[in-house]
Amino acid sequence: MRSSTLRTCRPHKRKRNRTAKAAAAVVAGAMALTLTACGGDDNGDDGDEGGATDNAASVQLPKLNGQKLEVAAVWTGPEQDNFTKVLDEFEKRTGAEVSFVPTGNNTSTFLGTKIQGGKPPNVAFLPQVGVLHQFAEKGWVKPLGAEAQAQLDKNFSKGWKDLGAYEGKQYGVYAKAANKSLVWYNTAAYEAAGITEEPKTWDEFVQTAQTLSDAGSPAVSIGGQDGWTLTDWFENVYLSQAGPEKYDQLAQHEIKWTDPSVKEALTTLAELWGKDELIAGGRAGALRTEFPKSVTNTFSGDTPAAMVFEGDFVTANINADTKAKVGTDAKVFPFPAVGDESPVVSGGDVAVALKDDKASQALLTFLASTDAAEIWAAQGGFISPNKEMDLKTYKDDVTRDIAEALLAAGDDFRFDMSDQAPAAFGGTQGTGEWKGLQDFLKNPSDVAGAQQALEASAAKAYEG
C-alpha cells in the first residue's frame, strides 16, 4: 500500500462563506428551480489530422478505425447505460470499437489483478483519489497527452485538475463529479405527515424522521449493504460538526479515529441510527439493502420510505427504476447542518489511461471535452465539474441547479474523505472504514468500540 504521506486536494485559506453559498444554491435550486444557464465553448481545438469533421464538435479526435478499447468503471444498471451513450459517440467519431467492463465495488483489486496479469483495460475510472496515487506510485497509470491536457486546461478549475495529478504529473480527468451532501424525499410522504418545511438542522432532520415514522412512513432508507454509503453519512456529519481543518487532518490520518471529534460525530449519527423505528427495515434491513434499492424503496412500492440520503446520482435510479418525477414526486434539500453550516462534500470518478497508446489518449481527450459532458448530462443522474459545458443540457432543473452549486463553489469544496484514503481502508468491501461503519450501524451504542476498530484499520492501511 501507499506510504503514510497521503497527498490530498487541500486548498489553503478556504472561506467558509463560499461553501455556504454553494449549499444555498442547492436550496434555491430545489425550491425555486430557476437558473440562467451558462453557454458552452463551441470553439474547436486543433487535433490530429483525420479527426472528426462535425462543425458542432468542440474537440477534434483521430481516426481509430479497427482499434479496440476496453473501459472499466464501477457503474452498472442505469449509470452504465448513461455512460454508454458517451462511448457510442466516441465510436461514431473515431471508428473505434469500445467495450465496457464493470469492476465491482473493489475497483483497485479488480484493476490490480488485470494489470499484474498483463491485460489492463485501456481506460479506467477510479472512484478513489487514493487509488490514483497508489497506481501512480506503481507506474500503472500513464500521464495525459498534450491534446487531453489542452481540454483539461480549458474546461476544468485548478482544484479538479489537482485531484487528477500526482507529484507534479497530470494523470486523470475528473469527468464525473458528485455532490454528496443531499437528502432526497418523497413529497407524498411529507404531505401525508403534514410536513411543510424541509429540515435545515440535524435536530430538525431527526425530528422530521420521527414525525414521518409516527405518521406511518418508514422515515429513512439506508443502503447499508454498500459500506461506501455509510462513509458518506459520517463525512457529512463530521465536516459540518468538526469543521474543515479537522476534516483535512482526519483525511490524512494526522489525527486518530479515537479523537474526541470522531466520538462526537458517531454519537450524533447514533441519534438516527440508534432508533430502529426510523430506518426502513430497521438496522438489520438497512444492512441487507444495496444503494440502488435504498432509492427505489423511497420512491416506489406500497409503503415507500420518506427520505434517502445520497448524491446527485440518485436521479439516475429514480428515472430508471421508478415512476417518480424529479422535482415533483422527488425533491431534494442539502444535508442538514450539524454545526453552523450544511456541509458540501464532493466526490468523483477520475478517468486514467492504463495503456500508453493513441486510442486511450483520444478517449481521455474526449472525456475532458464539453461534448462528452453534455451528452452525459442529457441522460440524467450525472453532474460534471466541466465549467465550460452548456448547463441547459442537464435533463432536469434539479440536477442543473445541483451542478451549478458545485461549479459556484469553485475550488472551495471538501473531497470525499474515504476516497482520499488508501483503498484498504476507504475503498474495499468488507474491510476498513466500510466494515467499521457497518458494524457501527449494527450496534450504534458502541461508539468507543467503533472508534478503536476504525483506528486499528486506518493505522494498518496508512502505514502499509
mmCIF file of N, CA, C and O in Angstrom, residues 33 185-188 191 325-331 398:
data_model
loop_
_atom_site.group_PDB
_atom_site.id
_atom_site.type_symbol
_atom_site.label_atom_id
_atom_site.label_comp_id
_atom_site.label_asym_id
_atom_site.label_seq_id
_atom_site.Cartn_x
_atom_site.Cartn_y
_atom_site.Cartn_z
ATOM 1 N N LEU A 33 -36.149 26.298 -8.482
ATOM 2 C CA LEU A 33 -35.926 25.641 -9.774
ATOM 3 C C LEU A 33 -35.790 26.654 -10.900
ATOM 4 O O LEU A 33 -36.311 26.491 -11.990
ATOM 5 N N TYR A 185 -36.364 13.376 -0.928
ATOM 6 C CA TYR A 185 -37.562 12.982 -0.164
ATOM 7 C C TYR A 185 -38.769 12.793 -1.070
ATOM 8 O O TYR A 185 -38.887 13.391 -2.143
ATOM 9 N N ASN A 186 -39.639 11.925 -0.592
ATOM 10 C CA ASN A 186 -40.897 11.607 -1.259
ATOM 11 C C ASN A 186 -41.924 12.650 -0.834
ATOM 12 O O ASN A 186 -42.332 12.692 0.332
ATOM 13 N N THR A 187 -42.341 13.483 -1.776
ATOM 14 C CA THR A 187 -43.224 14.593 -1.416
ATOM 15 C C THR A 187 -44.571 14.111 -0.900
ATOM 16 O O THR A 187 -45.176 14.758 -0.027
ATOM 17 N N ALA A 188 -45.041 12.968 -1.395
ATOM 18 C CA ALA A 188 -46.329 12.451 -0.919
ATOM 19 C C ALA A 188 -46.236 12.058 0.554
ATOM 20 O O ALA A 188 -47.186 12.275 1.326
ATOM 21 N N GLU A 191 -46.340 15.226 2.607
ATOM 22 C CA GLU A 191 -47.694 15.779 2.659
ATOM 23 C C GLU A 191 -48.592 14.979 3.587
ATOM 24 O O GLU A 191 -49.387 15.554 4.348
ATOM 25 N N LYS A 325 -41.277 11.521 -10.547
ATOM 26 C CA LYS A 325 -40.720 12.602 -11.346
ATOM 27 C C LYS A 325 -39.869 13.502 -10.459
ATOM 28 O O LYS A 325 -40.345 14.024 -9.440
ATOM 29 N N VAL A 326 -38.601 13.668 -10.861
ATOM 30 C CA VAL A 326 -37.703 14.539 -10.117
ATOM 31 C C VAL A 326 -38.208 15.971 -10.189
ATOM 32 O O VAL A 326 -38.543 16.476 -11.264
ATOM 33 N N GLY A 327 -38.291 16.614 -9.037
ATOM 34 C CA GLY A 327 -38.791 17.987 -8.966
ATOM 35 C C GLY A 327 -40.254 18.068 -8.608
ATOM 36 O O GLY A 327 -40.741 19.127 -8.221
ATOM 37 N N THR A 328 -40.964 16.930 -8.735
ATOM 38 C CA THR A 328 -42.389 16.888 -8.379
ATOM 39 C C THR A 328 -42.629 15.852 -7.287
ATOM 40 O O THR A 328 -42.970 16.197 -6.154
ATOM 41 N N ASP A 329 -42.454 14.577 -7.623
ATOM 42 C CA ASP A 329 -42.617 13.499 -6.644
ATOM 43 C C ASP A 329 -41.382 13.343 -5.777
ATOM 44 O O ASP A 329 -41.459 12.889 -4.631
ATOM 45 N N ALA A 330 -40.233 13.685 -6.343
ATOM 46 C CA ALA A 330 -38.955 13.554 -5.637
ATOM 47 C C ALA A 330 -38.286 14.918 -5.586
ATOM 48 O O ALA A 330 -37.966 15.497 -6.615
ATOM 49 N N LYS A 331 -38.098 15.412 -4.389
ATOM 50 C CA LYS A 331 -37.407 16.694 -4.202
ATOM 51 C C LYS A 331 -36.177 16.482 -3.318
ATOM 52 O O LYS A 331 -35.954 15.405 -2.780
ATOM 53 N N VAL A 398 -33.594 20.234 -11.321
ATOM 54 C CA VAL A 398 -32.990 19.937 -10.023
ATOM 55 C C VAL A 398 -31.517 19.603 -10.205
ATOM 56 O O VAL A 398 -30.642 20.148 -9.513
#
